[in-house]
């Protein structure tokens, strides 16, 4: 496949935006895959702030980081991403170069616990405020589950209104696939 | 800007799909910019087939190619792209690795001459049939002009129905900009 699937494309944006020694956010730590990915990008001298409201996600992420010996690069918060602004020390505000969201539910877990538009948008707003110029928020939008379409529509409505002088908002997705494939919304700070 | 604007992103897909010695199509030669771009990609031993229905477009493209000493790599047809299937010799069918469309009107010319959904879709269909596996058609959709929204909607309707076992159809565009910015539809043959 010559064109990148959604998740590899999201990762390629992070690889461009996040440098060694930089600071990044995993807004939905989940099973820890993206936390590990970001921890590798920031390197030894960088830092990742990771959030998840579900205890099992925090446990799985911590285990994965320890296994990869990356746990010292990551500060893991067992709380919703809508608290990112207060949890991340002020010294890092304006210096975040990348952030990832995977919307929806935690795979292999309780599917009734899902991300929700109010808290997702609050988190995007706070994290956008903490980005450096050129920093990118990549949001992988899963919308096939109950409540997913509602969150997708609220989020699209919100990002379409972001001032084009302050942000580039990109939508990237495959439009001929069945079963509601995830797509990407990426926001770059100007 | 860390995220690629629409046209550079379309070009990046061509850079991946089109190799030296390969075959490519500029379906809307226009002022010849993309014809030159593709002629450089295919190199000395490759070939580009370029189409435009407007005499001044063919003249401008020819001049630009001659100036860059690339005219021997390009076969230029003064006819609509819906004749691509008959114009391109059978020996090249199944071997085309990239094609570009810029929909809308010829810049700095008569704005009443525009691409139209029937002929655009006929051309896409014929060119898709001529692609090799992994070949990519990149369609830059301008839709701010009179008739542009109509063409956009017909084309989207058409590409969304392409069989996902035969094609990946990607949509790439910025969704918070004013004045109907162009977006990209890219079709990769599986």
CSV table of C-alpha atoms in Angstrom, one decimal:
chain,number,residue,atom,x,y,z
A,1,UNK,CA,0.0,0.0,0.0
A,2,UNK,CA,1.5,3.3,-1.1
A,3,UNK,CA,-0.9,5.5,0.9
A,4,UNK,CA,-0.5,5.3,4.6
A,5,UNK,CA,-3.3,3.8,6.7
A,6,UNK,CA,-4.8,6.2,9.3
A,7,UNK,CA,-2.7,5.2,12.3
A,8,UNK,CA,0.7,5.1,10.5
A,9,UNK,CA,-0.2,8.5,9.0
A,10,UNK,CA,-1.0,9.9,12.5
A,11,UNK,CA,2.4,8.4,13.7
A,12,UNK,CA,4.2,10.0,10.8
A,13,UNK,CA,2.9,13.4,11.9
A,14,UNK,CA,4.2,12.8,15.4
A,15,UNK,CA,7.6,11.7,13.9
A,16,UNK,CA,7.8,15.1,12.2
A,17,UNK,CA,6.5,17.2,15.1
A,18,UNK,CA,8.1,15.5,18.1
A,19,UNK,CA,11.9,15.8,18.5
A,20,UNK,CA,14.4,14.1,20.8
A,21,UNK,CA,14.3,15.9,24.1
A,22,UNK,CA,10.8,17.2,23.4
A,23,UNK,CA,7.5,16.9,25.3
A,24,UNK,CA,4.4,15.0,24.2
A,25,UNK,CA,1.0,13.8,25.5
A,26,UNK,CA,-0.8,10.6,25.2
A,27,UNK,CA,-4.4,11.7,26.0
A,28,UNK,CA,-5.8,8.2,25.9
A,29,UNK,CA,-3.1,5.8,27.2
A,30,UNK,CA,-5.3,2.7,26.7
A,31,UNK,CA,-3.1,-0.3,26.3
A,32,UNK,CA,0.0,1.9,26.1
A,33,UNK,CA,1.0,1.5,22.5
A,34,UNK,CA,1.1,5.2,21.7
A,35,UNK,CA,2.6,6.0,25.1
A,36,UNK,CA,5.5,3.7,24.1
A,37,UNK,CA,5.7,5.2,20.6
A,38,UNK,CA,5.9,8.7,22.0
A,39,UNK,CA,8.3,7.8,24.7
A,40,UNK,CA,10.7,6.5,22.0
A,41,UNK,CA,10.3,9.7,20.0
A,42,UNK,CA,11.1,12.1,22.9
A,43,UNK,CA,14.2,10.0,23.9
A,44,UNK,CA,16.1,9.9,27.2
A,45,UNK,CA,15.9,13.6,27.9
A,46,UNK,CA,12.3,14.2,26.9
A,47,UNK,CA,9.0,13.5,28.7
A,48,UNK,CA,5.6,12.1,27.9
A,49,UNK,CA,2.4,12.9,29.9
A,50,UNK,CA,-0.1,10.1,29.6
A,51,UNK,CA,-3.7,10.1,30.8
A,52,UNK,CA,-6.3,7.4,31.3
A,53,UNK,CA,-9.4,7.3,33.5
A,54,UNK,CA,-9.5,3.5,33.7
A,55,UNK,CA,-7.4,1.7,36.3
A,56,UNK,CA,-6.7,-1.3,34.0
A,57,UNK,CA,-5.5,1.0,31.2
A,58,UNK,CA,-3.0,2.6,33.6
A,59,UNK,CA,-1.8,-0.8,34.8
A,60,UNK,CA,-1.4,-2.1,31.2
A,61,UNK,CA,0.4,1.1,30.1
A,62,UNK,CA,2.7,1.0,33.1
A,63,UNK,CA,3.6,-2.7,32.5
A,64,UNK,CA,4.3,-2.1,28.8
A,65,UNK,CA,6.5,0.9,29.6
A,66,UNK,CA,8.5,-1.1,32.3
A,67,UNK,CA,8.9,-4.0,29.9
A,68,UNK,CA,10.4,-1.6,27.3
A,69,UNK,CA,12.4,0.2,30.1
A,70,UNK,CA,10.7,3.5,29.1
A,71,UNK,CA,8.8,4.2,32.4
A,72,UNK,CA,11.2,6.9,33.6
A,73,UNK,CA,10.3,9.1,30.5
A,74,UNK,CA,6.6,9.0,31.2
A,75,UNK,CA,4.4,10.6,33.8
A,76,UNK,CA,1.2,8.6,34.0
A,77,UNK,CA,-2.0,10.1,35.4
A,78,UNK,CA,-5.1,8.0,36.3
A,79,UNK,CA,-7.5,10.7,35.5
A,80,UNK,CA,-9.5,12.1,32.5
A,81,UNK,CA,-7.6,14.0,29.8
A,82,UNK,CA,-9.8,17.0,30.6
A,83,UNK,CA,-7.5,17.6,33.5
A,84,UNK,CA,-4.4,17.9,31.4
A,85,UNK,CA,-4.1,21.6,31.9
A,86,UNK,CA,-3.9,21.3,35.7
A,87,UNK,CA,-1.9,18.0,35.8
A,88,UNK,CA,0.9,19.1,33.5
A,89,UNK,CA,3.3,21.5,35.3
A,90,UNK,CA,3.2,25.1,34.1
A,91,UNK,CA,6.8,24.9,33.0
A,92,UNK,CA,5.8,22.7,30.1
A,93,UNK,CA,3.0,24.8,28.8
A,94,UNK,CA,3.8,26.2,25.4
A,95,UNK,CA,6.4,23.5,24.9
A,96,UNK,CA,4.3,20.4,24.0
A,97,UNK,CA,5.1,19.3,20.4
A,98,UNK,CA,2.7,16.4,19.9
A,99,UNK,CA,-0.4,14.7,21.4
A,100,UNK,CA,-2.4,11.7,20.4
A,101,UNK,CA,-6.0,10.8,21.1
A,102,UNK,CA,-7.7,7.5,20.3
A,103,UNK,CA,-11.4,8.1,20.8
A,104,UNK,CA,-13.9,5.4,21.7
A,105,UNK,CA,-13.5,2.6,24.2
A,106,UNK,CA,-10.5,0.6,25.6
A,107,UNK,CA,-10.0,-2.5,23.5
A,108,UNK,CA,-10.5,-5.8,25.4
A,109,UNK,CA,-12.4,-4.0,28.2
A,110,UNK,CA,-15.7,-2.6,29.2
A,111,UNK,CA,-17.2,-1.0,26.0
A,112,UNK,CA,-19.6,1.1,28.0
A,113,UNK,CA,-16.7,3.3,29.1
A,114,UNK,CA,-16.2,5.6,26.2
A,115,UNK,CA,-14.6,9.0,25.5
A,116,UNK,CA,-17.3,11.8,25.4
A,117,UNK,CA,-17.5,15.0,23.4
A,118,UNK,CA,-17.5,17.4,26.3
A,119,UNK,CA,-14.4,16.0,28.0
A,120,UNK,CA,-12.7,15.3,24.6
A,121,UNK,CA,-13.2,18.8,23.4
A,122,UNK,CA,-12.1,20.2,26.8
A,123,UNK,CA,-8.9,18.2,26.6
A,124,UNK,CA,-8.2,19.3,23.0
A,125,UNK,CA,-8.7,22.9,24.0
A,126,UNK,CA,-6.3,22.6,27.0
A,127,UNK,CA,-3.7,20.7,25.0
A,128,UNK,CA,-3.9,23.0,22.1
A,129,UNK,CA,-3.2,25.9,24.5
A,130,UNK,CA,-0.1,24.0,25.7
A,131,UNK,CA,1.3,23.3,22.2
A,132,UNK,CA,4.4,25.1,20.8
A,133,UNK,CA,4.2,26.6,17.3
A,134,UNK,CA,4.2,23.6,14.8
A,135,UNK,CA,2.9,21.3,17.5
A,136,UNK,CA,0.4,18.7,16.4
A,137,UNK,CA,-2.6,17.0,18.0
A,138,UNK,CA,-3.6,13.8,16.2
A,139,UNK,CA,-7.1,12.5,17.0
A,140,UNK,CA,-8.0,9.0,15.7
A,141,UNK,CA,-11.8,9.1,15.6
A,142,UNK,CA,-13.5,5.7,16.1
A,143,UNK,CA,-17.2,6.2,15.5
A,144,UNK,CA,-18.7,2.8,14.9
A,145,UNK,CA,-19.7,2.1,18.6
A,146,UNK,CA,-22.7,3.4,20.4
A,147,UNK,CA,-22.1,7.1,21.1
A,148,UNK,CA,-19.3,7.3,18.5
A,149,UNK,CA,-21.2,9.1,15.8
A,150,UNK,CA,-22.4,11.7,18.4
A,151,UNK,CA,-18.9,12.4,19.6
A,152,UNK,CA,-17.6,12.5,16.0
A,153,UNK,CA,-20.1,15.1,15.0
A,154,UNK,CA,-19.6,17.4,18.0
A,155,UNK,CA,-15.8,17.2,17.6
A,156,UNK,CA,-16.0,18.0,13.8
A,157,UNK,CA,-18.3,20.9,14.5
A,158,UNK,CA,-15.8,22.2,17.1
A,159,UNK,CA,-12.6,21.8,15.1
A,160,UNK,CA,-14.1,23.3,11.9
A,161,UNK,CA,-14.6,26.5,13.8
A,162,UNK,CA,-10.9,26.8,15.0
A,163,UNK,CA,-9.5,30.0,13.7
A,164,UNK,CA,-7.4,29.3,10.6
A,165,UNK,CA,-5.0,32.0,11.6
A,166,UNK,CA,-4.2,29.9,14.8
A,167,UNK,CA,-4.6,26.3,13.6
A,168,UNK,CA,-4.4,24.1,10.5
A,169,UNK,CA,-7.1,21.4,10.9
A,170,UNK,CA,-6.6,18.4,8.6
A,171,UNK,CA,-9.0,15.5,8.0
A,172,UNK,CA,-7.5,12.3,6.7
A,173,UNK,CA,-9.5,9.2,6.0
A,174,UNK,CA,-10.5,6.4,3.6
A,175,UNK,CA,-14.0,7.1,2.3
A,176,UNK,CA,-14.9,3.8,0.5
A,177,UNK,CA,-14.7,1.4,3.4
A,178,UNK,CA,-17.5,-0.4,5.2
A,179,UNK,CA,-18.0,-0.6,8.9
A,180,UNK,CA,-17.2,3.0,10.0
A,181,UNK,CA,-13.4,2.9,9.7
A,182,UNK,CA,-11.6,5.3,12.0
A,183,UNK,CA,-10.3,8.6,10.5
A,184,UNK,CA,-7.9,11.2,11.6
A,185,UNK,CA,-8.3,14.8,12.7
A,186,UNK,CA,-5.0,16.6,13.1
A,187,UNK,CA,-4.6,20.1,14.5
A,188,UNK,CA,-1.3,22.0,14.0
A,189,UNK,CA,-0.7,25.2,16.0
A,190,UNK,CA,0.4,28.1,13.8
B,1,UNK,CA,4.1,24.0,8.6
B,2,UNK,CA,4.6,20.4,9.7
B,3,UNK,CA,1.5,19.1,7.9
B,4,UNK,CA,1.7,19.2,4.1
B,5,UNK,CA,-0.7,21.5,2.2
B,6,UNK,CA,-2.9,19.7,-0.3
B,7,UNK,CA,-0.8,20.0,-3.5
B,8,UNK,CA,2.5,19.1,-1.9
B,9,UNK,CA,0.8,16.1,-0.3
B,10,UNK,CA,-0.6,15.1,-3.7
B,11,UNK,CA,2.9,15.4,-5.1
B,12,UNK,CA,4.3,13.3,-2.3
B,13,UNK,CA,2.0,10.5,-3.3
B,14,UNK,CA,3.2,10.7,-6.9
B,15,UNK,CA,6.8,10.6,-5.6
B,16,UNK,CA,6.1,7.3,-3.9
B,17,UNK,CA,4.1,5.7,-6.7
B,18,UNK,CA,6.0,6.9,-9.8
B,19,UNK,CA,9.4,5.5,-10.4
B,20,UNK,CA,12.2,6.4,-12.9
B,21,UNK,CA,11.3,4.7,-16.1
B,22,UNK,CA,7.6,4.6,-15.2
B,23,UNK,CA,4.5,5.9,-16.9
B,24,UNK,CA,2.2,8.6,-15.7
B,25,UNK,CA,-0.7,10.8,-16.8
B,26,UNK,CA,-1.4,14.5,-16.4
B,27,UNK,CA,-5.2,14.4,-17.0
B,28,UNK,CA,-5.5,18.3,-16.9
B,29,UNK,CA,-2.3,19.7,-18.3
B,30,UNK,CA,-3.3,23.3,-17.8
B,31,UNK,CA,-0.3,25.5,-17.4
B,32,UNK,CA,2.0,22.4,-17.5
B,33,UNK,CA,3.2,22.5,-13.9
B,34,UNK,CA,2.2,19.0,-13.1
B,35,UNK,CA,3.3,17.7,-16.5
B,36,UNK,CA,6.8,19.0,-15.8
B,37,UNK,CA,6.7,17.5,-12.3
B,38,UNK,CA,5.7,14.1,-13.6
B,39,UNK,CA,8.2,14.2,-16.5
B,40,UNK,CA,10.9,14.7,-13.9
B,41,UNK,CA,9.7,11.8,-11.9
B,42,UNK,CA,9.6,9.3,-14.8
B,43,UNK,CA,13.0,10.4,-15.9
B,44,UNK,CA,14.7,9.9,-19.3
B,45,UNK,CA,13.4,6.4,-20.0
B,46,UNK,CA,9.8,7.0,-18.8
B,47,UNK,CA,6.8,8.6,-20.4
B,48,UNK,CA,4.0,11.0,-19.5
B,49,UNK,CA,0.7,11.3,-21.3
B,50,UNK,CA,-0.8,14.7,-20.9
B,51,UNK,CA,-4.3,15.9,-21.8
B,52,UNK,CA,-6.0,19.2,-22.2
B,53,UNK,CA,-9.0,20.3,-24.2
B,54,UNK,CA,-8.0,23.9,-24.4
B,55,UNK,CA,-5.5,25.0,-27.2
B,56,UNK,CA,-3.8,27.6,-24.9
B,57,UNK,CA,-3.2,25.0,-22.2
B,58,UNK,CA,-1.5,22.7,-24.7
B,59,UNK,CA,0.6,25.7,-26.0
B,60,UNK,CA,1.6,26.7,-22.5
B,61,UNK,CA,2.4,23.1,-21.5
B,62,UNK,CA,4.5,22.6,-24.6
B,63,UNK,CA,6.4,25.8,-24.0
B,64,UNK,CA,7.1,24.9,-20.4
B,65,UNK,CA,8.3,21.4,-21.3
B,66,UNK,CA,10.6,22.7,-24.1
B,67,UNK,CA,12.1,25.3,-21.7
B,68,UNK,CA,12.9,22.5,-19.3
B,69,UNK,CA,14.0,20.2,-22.1
B,70,UNK,CA,11.5,17.6,-21.0
B,71,UNK,CA,9.3,17.6,-24.2
B,72,UNK,CA,10.6,14.3,-25.4
B,73,UNK,CA,9.3,12.5,-22.4
B,74,UNK,CA,5.7,13.7,-22.8
B,75,UNK,CA,3.0,12.9,-25.3
B,76,UNK,CA,0.6,15.8,-25.3
B,77,UNK,CA,-3.0,15.3,-26.5
B,78,UNK,CA,-5.3,18.3,-27.3
B,79,UNK,CA,-8.4,16.4,-26.3
B,80,UNK,CA,-10.5,15.8,-23.2
B,81,UNK,CA,-9.2,13.3,-20.6
B,82,UNK,CA,-12.3,11.2,-21.2
B,83,UNK,CA,-10.4,9.9,-24.3
B,84,UNK,CA,-7.4,8.7,-22.3
B,85,UNK,CA,-8.3,5.0,-22.8
B,86,UNK,CA,-8.2,5.3,-26.6
B,87,UNK,CA,-5.3,7.8,-26.8
B,88,UNK,CA,-2.9,5.8,-24.7
B,89,UNK,CA,-1.5,2.8,-26.6
B,90,UNK,CA,-2.6,-0.6,-25.3
B,91,UNK,CA,1.0,-1.5,-24.5
B,92,UNK,CA,0.9,1.0,-21.5
B,93,UNK,CA,-2.4,-0.3,-20.1
B,94,UNK,CA,-1.9,-1.8,-16.7
B,95,UNK,CA,1.5,-0.1,-16.4
B,96,UNK,CA,0.5,3.5,-15.4
B,97,UNK,CA,1.8,4.3,-11.9
B,98,UNK,CA,0.5,7.8,-11.3
B,99,UNK,CA,-2.1,10.3,-12.6
B,100,UNK,CA,-3.0,13.8,-11.5
B,101,UNK,CA,-6.2,15.8,-12.0
B,102,UNK,CA,-6.7,19.5,-11.2
B,103,UNK,CA,-10.4,20.1,-11.4
B,104,UNK,CA,-12.0,23.4,-12.2
B,105,UNK,CA,-10.9,26.0,-14.8
B,106,UNK,CA,-7.5,26.9,-16.4
B,107,UNK,CA,-6.0,29.7,-14.3
B,108,UNK,CA,-5.5,33.0,-16.2
B,109,UNK,CA,-8.0,31.9,-18.9
B,110,UNK,CA,-11.7,31.6,-19.7
B,111,UNK,CA,-13.4,30.6,-16.4
B,112,UNK,CA,-16.4,29.3,-18.2
B,113,UNK,CA,-14.5,26.3,-19.5
B,114,UNK,CA,-14.5,23.9,-16.5
B,115,UNK,CA,-14.1,20.2,-15.9
B,116,UNK,CA,-17.4,18.4,-15.6
B,117,UNK,CA,-18.5,15.4,-13.6
B,118,UNK,CA,-19.4,13.1,-16.5
B,119,UNK,CA,-16.1,13.5,-18.3
B,120,UNK,CA,-14.1,13.7,-15.1
B,121,UNK,CA,-15.6,10.4,-13.9
B,122,UNK,CA,-15.2,8.8,-17.3
B,123,UNK,CA,-11.6,9.7,-17.3
B,124,UNK,CA,-11.0,8.5,-13.7
B,125,UNK,CA,-12.7,5.2,-14.6
B,126,UNK,CA,-10.5,4.7,-17.7
B,127,UNK,CA,-7.3,5.7,-16.0
B,128,UNK,CA,-8.0,3.5,-13.0
B,129,UNK,CA,-8.4,0.6,-15.4
B,130,UNK,CA,-4.9,1.4,-16.8
B,131,UNK,CA,-3.2,1.6,-13.4
B,132,UNK,CA,-0.7,-1.0,-12.2
B,133,UNK,CA,-1.2,-2.4,-8.6
B,134,UNK,CA,-0.1,0.4,-6.2
B,135,UNK,CA,-0.7,3.0,-8.9
B,136,UNK,CA,-2.3,6.2,-7.6
B,137,UNK,CA,-4.7,8.8,-9.1
B,138,UNK,CA,-4.5,12.2,-7.2
B,139,UNK,CA,-7.5,14.5,-7.9
B,140,UNK,CA,-7.2,18.0,-6.5
B,141,UNK,CA,-10.8,19.2,-6.2
B,142,UNK,CA,-11.4,22.9,-6.6
B,143,UNK,CA,-15.0,23.6,-5.9
B,144,UNK,CA,-15.4,27.3,-5.2
B,145,UNK,CA,-16.3,28.2,-8.8
B,146,UNK,CA,-19.7,28.0,-10.5
B,147,UNK,CA,-20.3,24.3,-11.1
B,148,UNK,CA,-17.5,23.2,-8.7
B,149,UNK,CA,-19.8,22.0,-5.9
B,150,UNK,CA,-21.8,20.0,-8.3
B,151,UNK,CA,-18.8,18.3,-9.8
B,152,UNK,CA,-17.4,17.7,-6.2
B,153,UNK,CA,-20.6,16.0,-5.0
B,154,UNK,CA,-20.9,13.7,-8.1
B,155,UNK,CA,-17.3,12.7,-7.9
B,156,UNK,CA,-17.5,12.0,-4.1
B,157,UNK,CA,-20.6,9.9,-4.7
B,158,UNK,CA,-18.7,8.0,-7.4
B,159,UNK,CA,-15.5,7.3,-5.5
B,160,UNK,CA,-17.2,6.4,-2.2
B,161,UNK,CA,-18.8,3.5,-4.1
B,162,UNK,CA,-15.5,2.1,-5.5
B,163,UNK,CA,-15.0,-1.5,-4.2
B,164,UNK,CA,-12.7,-1.4,-1.2
B,165,UNK,CA,-11.2,-4.8,-2.4
B,166,UNK,CA,-10.0,-3.0,-5.6
B,167,UNK,CA,-9.2,0.5,-4.4
B,168,UNK,CA,-8.2,2.6,-1.4
B,169,UNK,CA,-10.0,6.0,-1.6
B,170,UNK,CA,-8.4,8.6,0.6
B,171,UNK,CA,-9.8,12.1,1.3
B,172,UNK,CA,-7.2,14.7,2.5
B,173,UNK,CA,-8.1,18.3,3.2
B,174,UNK,CA,-8.1,21.2,5.6
B,175,UNK,CA,-11.6,21.7,7.2
B,176,UNK,CA,-11.3,25.0,9.0
B,177,UNK,CA,-10.5,27.3,6.1
B,178,UNK,CA,-12.7,29.9,4.5
B,179,UNK,CA,-13.4,30.3,0.7
B,180,UNK,CA,-13.7,26.6,-0.3
B,181,UNK,CA,-10.1,25.5,-0.3
B,182,UNK,CA,-9.3,22.6,-2.6
B,183,UNK,CA,-9.0,19.1,-1.1
B,184,UNK,CA,-7.6,15.9,-2.4
B,185,UNK,CA,-9.2,12.6,-3.4
B,186,UNK,CA,-6.5,9.9,-4.0
B,187,UNK,CA,-7.3,6.5,-5.4
B,188,UNK,CA,-4.8,3.6,-5.1
B,189,UNK,CA,-5.3,0.4,-7.1
B,190,UNK,CA,-5.1,-2.7,-4.9
